[in-house]
Coordinates of C-alpha atoms in Angstrom, one line a residue:
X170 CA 81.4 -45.3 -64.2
X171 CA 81.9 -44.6 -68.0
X172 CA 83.9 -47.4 -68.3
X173 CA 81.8 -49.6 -66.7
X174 CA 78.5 -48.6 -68.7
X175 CA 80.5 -48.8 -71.7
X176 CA 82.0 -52.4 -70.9
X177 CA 78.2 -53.1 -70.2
X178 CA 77.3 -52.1 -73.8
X179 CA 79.9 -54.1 -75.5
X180 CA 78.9 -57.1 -73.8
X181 CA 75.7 -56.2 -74.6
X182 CA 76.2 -56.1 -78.0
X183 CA 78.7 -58.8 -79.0
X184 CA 75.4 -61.3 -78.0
X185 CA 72.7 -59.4 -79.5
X186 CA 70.9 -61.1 -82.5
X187 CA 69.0 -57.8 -84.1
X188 CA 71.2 -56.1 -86.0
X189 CA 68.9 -53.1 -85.9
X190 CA 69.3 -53.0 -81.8
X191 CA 73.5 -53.5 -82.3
X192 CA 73.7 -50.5 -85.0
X193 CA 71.6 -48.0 -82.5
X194 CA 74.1 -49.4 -79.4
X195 CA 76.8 -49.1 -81.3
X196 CA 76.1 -45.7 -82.3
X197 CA 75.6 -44.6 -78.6
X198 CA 78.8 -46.2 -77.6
X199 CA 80.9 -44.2 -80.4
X200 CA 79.7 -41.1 -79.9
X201 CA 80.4 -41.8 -75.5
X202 CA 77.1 -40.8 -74.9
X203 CA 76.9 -42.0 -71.5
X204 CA 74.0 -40.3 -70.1
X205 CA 72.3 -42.6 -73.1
X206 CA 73.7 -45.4 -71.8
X207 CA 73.2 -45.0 -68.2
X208 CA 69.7 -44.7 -69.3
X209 CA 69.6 -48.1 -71.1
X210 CA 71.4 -50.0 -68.2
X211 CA 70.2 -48.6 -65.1
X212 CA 68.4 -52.4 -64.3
X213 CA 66.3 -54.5 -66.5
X214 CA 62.9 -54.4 -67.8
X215 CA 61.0 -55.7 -64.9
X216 CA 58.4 -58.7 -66.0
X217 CA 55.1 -58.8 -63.7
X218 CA 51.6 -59.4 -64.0
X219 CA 51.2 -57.2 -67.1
X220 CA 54.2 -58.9 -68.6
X221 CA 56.7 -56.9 -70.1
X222 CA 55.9 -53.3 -71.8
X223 CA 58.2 -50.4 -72.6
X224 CA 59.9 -48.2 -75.3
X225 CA 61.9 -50.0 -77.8
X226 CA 65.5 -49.7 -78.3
X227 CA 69.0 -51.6 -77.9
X228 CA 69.5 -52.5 -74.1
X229 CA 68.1 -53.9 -71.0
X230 CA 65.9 -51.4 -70.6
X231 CA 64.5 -51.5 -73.6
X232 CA 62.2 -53.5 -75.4
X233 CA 64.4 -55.6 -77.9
X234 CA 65.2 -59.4 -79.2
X235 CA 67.8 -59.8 -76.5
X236 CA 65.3 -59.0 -73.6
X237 CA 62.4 -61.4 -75.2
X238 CA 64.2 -63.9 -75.7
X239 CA 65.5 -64.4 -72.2
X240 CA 61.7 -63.5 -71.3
X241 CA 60.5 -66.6 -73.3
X242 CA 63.7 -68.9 -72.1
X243 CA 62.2 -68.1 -68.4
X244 CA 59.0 -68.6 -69.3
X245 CA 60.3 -72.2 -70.8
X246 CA 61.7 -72.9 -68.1
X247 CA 58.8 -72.1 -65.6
X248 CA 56.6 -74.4 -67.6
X249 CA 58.8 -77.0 -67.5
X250 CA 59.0 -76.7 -63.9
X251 CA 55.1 -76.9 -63.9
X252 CA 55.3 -80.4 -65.8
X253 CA 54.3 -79.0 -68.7
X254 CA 57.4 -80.0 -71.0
X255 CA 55.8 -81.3 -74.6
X256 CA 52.9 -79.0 -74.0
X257 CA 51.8 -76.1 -76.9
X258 CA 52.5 -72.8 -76.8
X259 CA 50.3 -70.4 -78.9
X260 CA 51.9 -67.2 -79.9
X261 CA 49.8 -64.6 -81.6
X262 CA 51.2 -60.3 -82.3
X263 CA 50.3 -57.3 -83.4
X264 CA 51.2 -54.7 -85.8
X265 CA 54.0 -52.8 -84.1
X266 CA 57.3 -52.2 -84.6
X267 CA 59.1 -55.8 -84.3
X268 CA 56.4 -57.5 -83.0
X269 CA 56.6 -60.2 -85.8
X270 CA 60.3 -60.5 -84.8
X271 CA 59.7 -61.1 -81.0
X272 CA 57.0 -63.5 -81.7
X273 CA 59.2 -65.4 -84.2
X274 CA 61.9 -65.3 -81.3
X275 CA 59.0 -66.9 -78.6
X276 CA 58.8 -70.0 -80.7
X277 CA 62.2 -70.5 -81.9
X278 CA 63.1 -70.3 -77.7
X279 CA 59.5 -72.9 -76.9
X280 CA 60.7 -75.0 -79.7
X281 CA 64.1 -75.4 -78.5
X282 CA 63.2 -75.9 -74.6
X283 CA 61.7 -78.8 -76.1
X284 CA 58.0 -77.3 -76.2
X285 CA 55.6 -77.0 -79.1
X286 CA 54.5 -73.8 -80.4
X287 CA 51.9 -72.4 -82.8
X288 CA 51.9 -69.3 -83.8
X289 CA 48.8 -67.0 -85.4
X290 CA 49.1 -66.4 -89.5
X291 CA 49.4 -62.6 -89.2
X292 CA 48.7 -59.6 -86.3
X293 CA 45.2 -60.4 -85.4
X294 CA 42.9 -58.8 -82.0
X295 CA 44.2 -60.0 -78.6
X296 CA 41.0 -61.6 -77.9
X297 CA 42.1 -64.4 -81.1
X298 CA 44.9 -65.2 -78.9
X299 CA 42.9 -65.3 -75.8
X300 CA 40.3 -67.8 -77.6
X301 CA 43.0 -69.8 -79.3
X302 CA 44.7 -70.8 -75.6
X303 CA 41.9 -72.8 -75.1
X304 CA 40.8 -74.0 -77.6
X305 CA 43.9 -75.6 -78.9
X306 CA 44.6 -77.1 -75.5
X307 CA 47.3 -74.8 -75.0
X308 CA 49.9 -75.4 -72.0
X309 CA 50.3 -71.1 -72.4
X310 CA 50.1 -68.5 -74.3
X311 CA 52.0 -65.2 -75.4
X312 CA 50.7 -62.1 -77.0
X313 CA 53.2 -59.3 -78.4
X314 CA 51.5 -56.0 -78.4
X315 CA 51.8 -52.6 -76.1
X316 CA 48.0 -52.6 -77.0
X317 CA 47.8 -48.5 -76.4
X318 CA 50.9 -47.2 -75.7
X319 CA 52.5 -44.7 -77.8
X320 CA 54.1 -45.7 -81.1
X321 CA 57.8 -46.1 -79.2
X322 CA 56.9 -49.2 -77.2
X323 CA 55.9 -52.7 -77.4
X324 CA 54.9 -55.3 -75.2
X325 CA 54.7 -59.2 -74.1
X326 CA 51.7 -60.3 -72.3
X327 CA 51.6 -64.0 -70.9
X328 CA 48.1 -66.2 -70.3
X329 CA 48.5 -69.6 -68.8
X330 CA 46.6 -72.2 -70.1
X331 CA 43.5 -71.5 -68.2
X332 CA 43.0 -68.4 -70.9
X333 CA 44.0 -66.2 -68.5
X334 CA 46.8 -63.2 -68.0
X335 CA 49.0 -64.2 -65.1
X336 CA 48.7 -63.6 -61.8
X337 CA 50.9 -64.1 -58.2
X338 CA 52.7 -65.9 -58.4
X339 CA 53.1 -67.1 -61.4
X340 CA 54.4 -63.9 -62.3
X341 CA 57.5 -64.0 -59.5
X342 CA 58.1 -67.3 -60.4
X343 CA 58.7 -66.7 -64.2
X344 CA 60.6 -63.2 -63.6
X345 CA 62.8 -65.3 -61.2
X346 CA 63.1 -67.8 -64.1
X347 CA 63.7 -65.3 -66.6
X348 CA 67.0 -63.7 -64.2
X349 CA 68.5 -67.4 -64.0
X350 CA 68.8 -67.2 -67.8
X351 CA 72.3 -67.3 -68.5
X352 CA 74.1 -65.8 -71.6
X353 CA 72.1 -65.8 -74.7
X354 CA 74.1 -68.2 -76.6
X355 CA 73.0 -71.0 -74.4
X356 CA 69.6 -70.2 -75.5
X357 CA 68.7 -72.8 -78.2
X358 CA 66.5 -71.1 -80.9
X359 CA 66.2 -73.7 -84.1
X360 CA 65.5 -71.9 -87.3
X361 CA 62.0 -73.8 -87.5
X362 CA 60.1 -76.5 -86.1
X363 CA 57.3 -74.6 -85.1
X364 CA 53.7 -74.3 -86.2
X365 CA 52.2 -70.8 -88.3
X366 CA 48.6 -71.7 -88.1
X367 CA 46.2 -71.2 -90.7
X368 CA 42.9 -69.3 -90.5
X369 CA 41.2 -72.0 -88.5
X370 CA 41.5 -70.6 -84.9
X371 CA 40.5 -67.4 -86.5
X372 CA 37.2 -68.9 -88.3
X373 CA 36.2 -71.0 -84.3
X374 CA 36.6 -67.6 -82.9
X375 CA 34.3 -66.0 -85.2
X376 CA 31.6 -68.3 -85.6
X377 CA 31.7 -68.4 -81.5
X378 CA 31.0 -64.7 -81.8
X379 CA 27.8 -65.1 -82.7
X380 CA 26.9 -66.9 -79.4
X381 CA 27.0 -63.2 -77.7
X382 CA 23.8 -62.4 -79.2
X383 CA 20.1 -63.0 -78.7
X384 CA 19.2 -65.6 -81.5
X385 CA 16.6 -63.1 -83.4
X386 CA 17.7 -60.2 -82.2
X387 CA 17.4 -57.0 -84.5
X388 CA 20.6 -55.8 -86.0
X389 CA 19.9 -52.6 -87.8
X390 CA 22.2 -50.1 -85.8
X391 CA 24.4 -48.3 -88.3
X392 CA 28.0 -47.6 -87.0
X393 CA 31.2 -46.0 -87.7
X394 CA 34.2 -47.8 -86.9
X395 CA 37.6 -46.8 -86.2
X396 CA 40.5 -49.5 -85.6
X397 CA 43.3 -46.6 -84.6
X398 CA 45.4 -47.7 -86.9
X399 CA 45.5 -51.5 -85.2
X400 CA 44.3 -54.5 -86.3
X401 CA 41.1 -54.6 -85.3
X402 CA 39.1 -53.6 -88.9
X403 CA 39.1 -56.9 -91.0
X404 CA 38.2 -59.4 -87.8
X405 CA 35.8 -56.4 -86.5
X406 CA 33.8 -56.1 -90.4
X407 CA 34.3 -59.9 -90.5
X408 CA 32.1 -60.2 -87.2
X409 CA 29.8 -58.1 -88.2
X410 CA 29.0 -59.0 -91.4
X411 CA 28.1 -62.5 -89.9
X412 CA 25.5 -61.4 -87.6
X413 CA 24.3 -59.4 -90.3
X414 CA 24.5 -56.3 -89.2
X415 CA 24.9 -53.9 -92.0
X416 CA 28.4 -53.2 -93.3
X417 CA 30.6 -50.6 -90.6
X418 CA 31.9 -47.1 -92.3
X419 CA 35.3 -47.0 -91.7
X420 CA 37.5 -44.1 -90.7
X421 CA 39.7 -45.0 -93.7
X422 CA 42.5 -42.7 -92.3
X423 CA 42.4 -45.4 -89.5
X424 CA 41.7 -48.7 -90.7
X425 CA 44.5 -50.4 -91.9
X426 CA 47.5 -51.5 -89.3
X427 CA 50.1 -48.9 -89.5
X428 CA 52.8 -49.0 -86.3
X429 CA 53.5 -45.2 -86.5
X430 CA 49.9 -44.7 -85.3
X431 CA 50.2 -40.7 -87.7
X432 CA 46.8 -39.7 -86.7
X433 CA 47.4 -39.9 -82.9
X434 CA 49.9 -38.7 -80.5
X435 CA 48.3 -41.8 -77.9
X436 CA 46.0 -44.4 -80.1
X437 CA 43.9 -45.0 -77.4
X438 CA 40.2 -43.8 -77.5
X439 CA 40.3 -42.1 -74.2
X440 CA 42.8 -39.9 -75.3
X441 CA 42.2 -35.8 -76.6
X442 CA 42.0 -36.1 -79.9
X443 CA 41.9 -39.6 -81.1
X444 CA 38.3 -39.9 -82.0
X445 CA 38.4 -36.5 -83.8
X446 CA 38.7 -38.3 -87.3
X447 CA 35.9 -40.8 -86.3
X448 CA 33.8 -37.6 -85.3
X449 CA 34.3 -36.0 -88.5
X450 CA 33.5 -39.7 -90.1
X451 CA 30.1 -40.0 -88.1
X452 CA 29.1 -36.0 -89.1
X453 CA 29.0 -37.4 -92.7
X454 CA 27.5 -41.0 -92.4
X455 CA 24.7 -40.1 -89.4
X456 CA 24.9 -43.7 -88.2
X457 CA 23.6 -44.7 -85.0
X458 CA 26.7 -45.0 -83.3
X459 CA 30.9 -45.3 -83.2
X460 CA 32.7 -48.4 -82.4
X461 CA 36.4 -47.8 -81.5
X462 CA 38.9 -50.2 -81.1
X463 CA 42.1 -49.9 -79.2
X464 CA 45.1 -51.2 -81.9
X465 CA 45.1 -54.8 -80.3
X466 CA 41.1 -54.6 -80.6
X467 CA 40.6 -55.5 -77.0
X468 CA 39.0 -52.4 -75.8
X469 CA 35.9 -51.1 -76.9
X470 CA 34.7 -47.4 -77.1
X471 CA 31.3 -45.9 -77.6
X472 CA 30.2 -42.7 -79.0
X473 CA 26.3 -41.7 -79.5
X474 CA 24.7 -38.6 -81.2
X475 CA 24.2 -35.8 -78.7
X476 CA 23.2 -32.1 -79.9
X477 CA 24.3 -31.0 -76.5
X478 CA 27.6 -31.9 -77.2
X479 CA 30.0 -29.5 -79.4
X480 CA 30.3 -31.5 -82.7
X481 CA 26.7 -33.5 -82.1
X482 CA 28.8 -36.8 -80.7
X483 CA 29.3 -37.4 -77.3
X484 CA 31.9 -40.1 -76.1
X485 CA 30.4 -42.4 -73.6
X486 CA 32.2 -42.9 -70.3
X487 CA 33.5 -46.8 -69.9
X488 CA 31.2 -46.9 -66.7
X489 CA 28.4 -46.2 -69.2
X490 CA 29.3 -48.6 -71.6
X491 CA 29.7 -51.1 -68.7
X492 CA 26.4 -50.7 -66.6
X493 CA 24.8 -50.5 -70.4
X494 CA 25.6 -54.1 -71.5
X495 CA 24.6 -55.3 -67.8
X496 CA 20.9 -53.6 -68.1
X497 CA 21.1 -55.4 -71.8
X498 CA 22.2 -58.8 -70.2
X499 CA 20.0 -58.7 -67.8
X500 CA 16.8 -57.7 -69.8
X501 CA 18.3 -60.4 -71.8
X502 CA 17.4 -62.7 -68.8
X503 CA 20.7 -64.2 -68.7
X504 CA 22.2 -65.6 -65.0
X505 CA 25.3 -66.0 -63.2
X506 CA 28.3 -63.5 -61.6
X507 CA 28.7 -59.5 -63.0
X508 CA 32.2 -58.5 -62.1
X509 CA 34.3 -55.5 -62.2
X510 CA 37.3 -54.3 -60.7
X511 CA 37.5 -51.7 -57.4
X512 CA 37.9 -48.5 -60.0
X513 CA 34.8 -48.9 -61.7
X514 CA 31.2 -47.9 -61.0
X515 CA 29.7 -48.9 -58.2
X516 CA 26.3 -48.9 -60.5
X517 CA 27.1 -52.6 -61.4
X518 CA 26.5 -53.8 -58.3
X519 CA 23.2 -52.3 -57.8
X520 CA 22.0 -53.5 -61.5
X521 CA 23.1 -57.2 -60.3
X522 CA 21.3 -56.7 -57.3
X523 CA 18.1 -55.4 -58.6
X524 CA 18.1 -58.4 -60.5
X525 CA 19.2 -61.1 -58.1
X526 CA 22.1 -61.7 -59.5
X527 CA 25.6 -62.4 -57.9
X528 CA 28.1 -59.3 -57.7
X529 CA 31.9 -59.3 -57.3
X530 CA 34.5 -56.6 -57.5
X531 CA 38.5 -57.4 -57.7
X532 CA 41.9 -56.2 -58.0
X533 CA 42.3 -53.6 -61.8
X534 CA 42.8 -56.0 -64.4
X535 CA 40.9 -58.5 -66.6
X536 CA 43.4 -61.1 -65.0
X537 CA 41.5 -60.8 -61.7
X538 CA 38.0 -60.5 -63.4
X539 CA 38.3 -62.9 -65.5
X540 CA 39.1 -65.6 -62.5
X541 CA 35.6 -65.0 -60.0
X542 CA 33.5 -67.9 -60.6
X543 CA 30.7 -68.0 -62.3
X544 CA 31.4 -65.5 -64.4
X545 CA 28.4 -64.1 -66.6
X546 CA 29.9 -61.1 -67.4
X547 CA 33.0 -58.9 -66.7
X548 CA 34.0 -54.6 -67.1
X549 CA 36.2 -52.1 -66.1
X550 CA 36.2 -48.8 -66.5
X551 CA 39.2 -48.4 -68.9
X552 CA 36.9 -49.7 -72.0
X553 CA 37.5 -53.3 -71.0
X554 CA 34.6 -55.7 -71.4
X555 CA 34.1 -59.4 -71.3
X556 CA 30.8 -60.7 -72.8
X557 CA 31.4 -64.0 -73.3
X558 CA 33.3 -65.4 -70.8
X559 CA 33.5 -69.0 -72.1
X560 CA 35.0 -68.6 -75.1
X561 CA 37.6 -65.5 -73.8
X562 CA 38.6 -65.4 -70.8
X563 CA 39.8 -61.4 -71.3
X564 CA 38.5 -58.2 -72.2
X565 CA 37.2 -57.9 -75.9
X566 CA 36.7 -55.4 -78.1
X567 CA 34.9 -57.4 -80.9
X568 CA 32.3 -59.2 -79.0
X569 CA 31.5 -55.9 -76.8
X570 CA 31.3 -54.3 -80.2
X571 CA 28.7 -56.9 -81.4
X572 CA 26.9 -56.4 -78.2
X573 CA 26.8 -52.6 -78.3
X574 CA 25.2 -52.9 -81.7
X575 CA 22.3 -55.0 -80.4
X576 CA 21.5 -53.0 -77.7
X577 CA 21.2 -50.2 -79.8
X578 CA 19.5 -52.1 -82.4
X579 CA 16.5 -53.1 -79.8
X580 CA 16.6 -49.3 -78.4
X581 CA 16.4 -47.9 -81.9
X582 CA 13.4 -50.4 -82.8
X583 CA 11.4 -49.1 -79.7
X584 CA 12.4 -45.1 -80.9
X585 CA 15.1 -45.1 -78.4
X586 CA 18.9 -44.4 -77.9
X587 CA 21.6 -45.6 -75.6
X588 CA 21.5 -42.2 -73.9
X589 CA 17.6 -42.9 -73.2
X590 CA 18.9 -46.0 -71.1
X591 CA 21.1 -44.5 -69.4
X592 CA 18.2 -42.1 -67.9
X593 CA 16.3 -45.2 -67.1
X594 CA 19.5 -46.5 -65.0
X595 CA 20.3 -43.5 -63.8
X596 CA 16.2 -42.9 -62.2
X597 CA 16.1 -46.7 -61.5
X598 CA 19.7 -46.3 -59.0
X599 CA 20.3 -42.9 -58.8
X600 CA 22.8 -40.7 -61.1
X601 CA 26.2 -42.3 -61.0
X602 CA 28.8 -40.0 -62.5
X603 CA 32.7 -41.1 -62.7
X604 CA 35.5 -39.0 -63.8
X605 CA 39.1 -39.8 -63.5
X606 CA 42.4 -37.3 -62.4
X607 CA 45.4 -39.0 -64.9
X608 CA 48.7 -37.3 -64.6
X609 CA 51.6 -38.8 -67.1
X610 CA 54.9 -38.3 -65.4
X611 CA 58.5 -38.4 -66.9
X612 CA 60.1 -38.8 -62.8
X613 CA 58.6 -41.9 -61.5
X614 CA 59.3 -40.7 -57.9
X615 CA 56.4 -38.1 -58.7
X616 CA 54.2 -40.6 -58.4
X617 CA 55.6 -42.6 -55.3
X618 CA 55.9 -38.9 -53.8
X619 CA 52.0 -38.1 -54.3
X620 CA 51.1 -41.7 -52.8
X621 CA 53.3 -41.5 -49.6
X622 CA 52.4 -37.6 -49.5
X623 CA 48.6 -39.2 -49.6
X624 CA 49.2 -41.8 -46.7
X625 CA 50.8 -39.1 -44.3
X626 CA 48.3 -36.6 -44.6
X627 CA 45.4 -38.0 -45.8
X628 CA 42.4 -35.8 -46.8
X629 CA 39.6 -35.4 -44.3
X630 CA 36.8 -33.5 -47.3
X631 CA 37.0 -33.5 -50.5
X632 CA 34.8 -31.2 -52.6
X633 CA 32.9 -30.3 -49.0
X634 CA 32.0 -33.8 -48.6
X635 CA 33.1 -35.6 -45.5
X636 CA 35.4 -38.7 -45.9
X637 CA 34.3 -41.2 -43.7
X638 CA 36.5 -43.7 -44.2
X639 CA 40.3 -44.1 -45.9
X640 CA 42.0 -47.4 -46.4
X641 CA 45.5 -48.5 -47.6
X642 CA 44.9 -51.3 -50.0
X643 CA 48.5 -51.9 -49.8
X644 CA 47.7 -53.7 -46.6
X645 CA 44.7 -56.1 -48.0
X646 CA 41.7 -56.2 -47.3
X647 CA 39.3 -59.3 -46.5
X648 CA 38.1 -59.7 -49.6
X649 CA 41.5 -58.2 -51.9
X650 CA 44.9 -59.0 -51.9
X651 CA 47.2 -56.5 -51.2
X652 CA 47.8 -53.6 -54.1
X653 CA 49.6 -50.5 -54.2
X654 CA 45.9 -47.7 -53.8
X655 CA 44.2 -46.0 -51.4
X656 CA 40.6 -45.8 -50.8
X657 CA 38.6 -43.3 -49.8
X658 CA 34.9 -43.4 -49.2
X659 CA 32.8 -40.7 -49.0
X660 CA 29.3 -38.8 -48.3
X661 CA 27.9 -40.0 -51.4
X662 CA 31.2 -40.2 -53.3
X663 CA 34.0 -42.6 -53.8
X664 CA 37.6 -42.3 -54.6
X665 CA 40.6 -44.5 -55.6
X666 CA 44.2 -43.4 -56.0
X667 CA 46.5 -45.9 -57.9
X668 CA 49.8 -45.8 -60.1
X669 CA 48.8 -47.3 -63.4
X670 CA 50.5 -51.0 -64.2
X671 CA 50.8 -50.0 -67.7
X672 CA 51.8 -46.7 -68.0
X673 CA 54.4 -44.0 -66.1
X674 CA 50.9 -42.3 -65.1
X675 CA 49.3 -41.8 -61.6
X676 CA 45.5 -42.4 -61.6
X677 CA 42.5 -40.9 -59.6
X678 CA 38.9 -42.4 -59.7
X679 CA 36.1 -40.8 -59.1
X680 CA 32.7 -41.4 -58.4
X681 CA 29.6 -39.6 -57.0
X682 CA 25.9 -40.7 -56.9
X683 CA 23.5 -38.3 -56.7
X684 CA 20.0 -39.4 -56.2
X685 CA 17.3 -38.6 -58.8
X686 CA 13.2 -37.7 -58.0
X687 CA 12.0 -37.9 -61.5
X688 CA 13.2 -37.2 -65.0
X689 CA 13.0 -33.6 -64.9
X690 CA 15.5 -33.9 -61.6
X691 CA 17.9 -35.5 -64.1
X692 CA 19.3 -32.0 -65.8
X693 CA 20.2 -30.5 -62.2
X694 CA 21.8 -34.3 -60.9
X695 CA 24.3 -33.9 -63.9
X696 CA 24.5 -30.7 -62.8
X697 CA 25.5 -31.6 -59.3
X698 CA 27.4 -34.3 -60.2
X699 CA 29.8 -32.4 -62.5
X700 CA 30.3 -30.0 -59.7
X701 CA 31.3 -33.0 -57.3
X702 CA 33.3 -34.4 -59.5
X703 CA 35.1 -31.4 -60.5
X704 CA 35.8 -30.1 -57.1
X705 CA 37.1 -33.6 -55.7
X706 CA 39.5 -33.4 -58.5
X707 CA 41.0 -30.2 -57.5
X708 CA 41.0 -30.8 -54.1
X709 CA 42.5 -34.2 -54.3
X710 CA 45.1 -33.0 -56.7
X711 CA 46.2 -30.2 -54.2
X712 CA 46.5 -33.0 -51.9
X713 CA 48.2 -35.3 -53.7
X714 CA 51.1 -32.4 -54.7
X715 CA 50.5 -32.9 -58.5

């Protein structure tokens, strides 16, 4: 066994280009840590529909040259296959840890294949890269970023040249593309030949920003803005500052792209902690409202002023956020399909229907929303929004941001706030509360032990209420393709319990609806609602085993 890991690494290493990766290896070898290395060989970095993401290091295991490069020789290959030989490529990166490197590797690999490629001047938003697929007639499209992992990892997300992520089975086909890929010296990769772009793409995809607002509109909402140490600030101000909106504070501690993330143990807006700078930002600006981007800018967060809140801020929910831009669309007059994926609100739906418009939920993912038809306008619940479908065919931050600050600008001309709207929704539909049970795990098997523990014994109540009905959405259903969850429905609540695609973490949904008299009902529904929600997640938990 030693032997064999160890024979493993050497191969390993006589072939890898970084010699960062071959010094770390090579360290692990000489000191016979095998454990280590058992670790680092135990398979390969599996590519699917979110691509490739995991900690960075020497090995297949690992996120490293070695590993993209064979990703981006499959994914050559598979295009090829397609008929798509000559065709551009269009590469854009973050700010991580080697993400320049892996990007630089992607077109090096396209340009030998006998592909074009273009890569983006510098780390710009994921939502740049989404924009740029299509409108440079690209054949594909590859964005390296872990967008909110931790600081360790990195990522490689593919679009085809529709604009959007891949789906079955394109996926399949380029993983099974990616395991013919023989040894890496057979991979050419020219020192140049490719195209950097300039600022061009950059400049289309900011003037087409401007198309997510009302022409006229008011835009005097003041904001904070945090970019979690991404690179979300200079395209974010740069949007801004077009509309003419006035100029964003900045959480300065946060603003410029820095890949150790120091301010956050997870720079993601949803997690404990990470807004805490932004808080203490807003306490000394009093603007109307926080923006928050995710580092790859394609998520957008939301806090609003609340003196019931400890601190006087009050993050918003992404449910809130979502069913908030859909009463703004709509009052907006605007027509065609809302969309959102199974583990959002069910409040969408009713807010499409009130106003005749057509209603579709999929699969989690922006690569199943962005692909229902007609497509007006696209959330999930994990801060993800899609405003402008024509131009990006994803979630993004910058737009949703732009569109945050009008609605709050038209509120805050008729003496009103965000959280003023959400009454309104919430008496128009009833009070829909969501919460969400997230458990990290070290031991995948935890999480494959919780779901099978789940389909033996399902629950029959939860919190006191009944569940009427339970289905494995492993098997399909007639309007979803098959996906590892289960589904629970409810007296008045919902439920859906899923292993994240993204991240070693199982997650819980929740949602109860409570209905609502009059506005002086609304203090006891939150009440109510809280209590639902508090008590499913305890008793689902117990039933889960977690």
């Amino acid at each position: 066994m030693q032997h064999d890991l160890i024979a493993q690494a050497r191969t390993w290493l006589a072939e890898d280009p970084d010699p960062d990766t071959r010094a770390e290896l090579g360290a692990i070898v000489e000191a016979g840590d095998t454990a280590e290395l058992a670790a680092r060989f135990a398979g390969t970095l599996q590519f699917g529909t979110a691509g490739l993401r995991g900690e960075l290091g020497a090995g297949p295991m690992r996120m490293n040259r070695s590993v993209v490069i064979r990703a981006a020789a499959g994914l050559a290959a598979y295009l090829k296959d397609q008929g798509e030989e000559g065709g551009l490529v269009v590469i854009g990166y973050d700010a991580r840890y080697k993400s320049e490197d892996f990007a630089r590797d992607t077109a090096a690999v396209m340009t030998g294949a006998g592909l074009r490629a273009a890569v983006l001047p510098r780390p710009l938003p994921t939502p740049v890269l989404a924009y740029a697929i299509r409108h440079l007639g690209a054949v594909a499209g590859v964005e390296v970023t872990a967008s909110h992992n931790p600081p360790r990892d990195n990522g490689y997300k593919v679009y085809l040249g529709d604009g959007s992520q891949i789906v079955p089975p394109a996926d399949g086909e380029i993983a099974a593309a990616i395991d013919a890929v023989g040894p890496l010296a057979g991979v050419e990769r020219p020192e140049d030949g490719w195209e950097v772009l300039g600022d061009e793409v950059l400049a289309a995809y900011l003037a087409r920003t401007d198309a997510v607002l009302a022409p006229g509109s008011p835009r005097t909402a003041r904001t904070v803005h945090t970019a979690m140490h991404g690179v979300g600030t200079a395209v974010l101000t740069a949007a801004f500052e077009r509309a003419g909106f006035p100029a964003p504070v900045l959480v300065t501690e946060q603003a410029e792209p820095d890949p150790a993330f120091p301010t956050v143990a997870f720079p993601n807006p949803e997690e404990p902690g990470a807004m805490d700078l932004a808080f203490a930002t807003a306490r000394r600006a009093a603007p109307d409202l926080i923006i928050a981007n995710d580092p790859d800018a394609d998520r957008c967060a939301v806090a609003v002023p609340d003196t019931a809140t400890e601190g006087g801020w009050r993050m918003l929910r992404g449910d809130e956020v979502g069913a908030l831009l859909a009463a703004h669309l709509v009052e907006r007059g605007v027509s065609g399909v809302f969309a959102e994926s199974i583990v959002s609100s069910s409040l969408l739906g009713r807010i499409a229907e009130k106003a005749g418009l057509g209603h579709e939920e999929t699969l989690t993912g922006f690569k199943w929303i962005a692909r229902v038809d007609g497509l007006r306008y696209g959330y999930e619940e994990a801060l993800g929004y899609c405003v402008d479908p024509e131009g990006v065919r994803d979630k993004d931050g910058i737009t949703a941001a732009l569109l945050v600050a009008e609605l709050a600008s038209v509120l805050k001309e008729q003496g009103r706030t965000l959280l003023d709207l959400l009454d309104d929704l919430a008496l128009a539909h009833g009070l829909h509360a969501t919460d969400q049970l997230s458990v990290r795990v070290e031991d995948l098997s935890v999480i494959a032990d919780a779901m099978a523990r789940l389909r033996e014994q399902p629950p029959t109540a939860l919190a006191g209420l009944a569940v009427t009905s339970a289905e494995d959405l492993a098997r399909g259903t007639d309007r979803l393709p098959p996906t590892d969850g289960l589904r629970y429905h409810l007296e008045g609540a919902r439920v859906i319990v899923r292993p994240s695609g993204t991240e070693p973490k199982l997650k819980c949904y929740l949602e109860v609806v409570v209905p609502v008299a009059d506005a002086a009902g609304l203090p006891a529904a939150r009440a109510r609602g809280a209590e639902l929600l508090a008590g499913i997640k305890r008793d689902l938990a117990e039933a889960a085993g977690i």
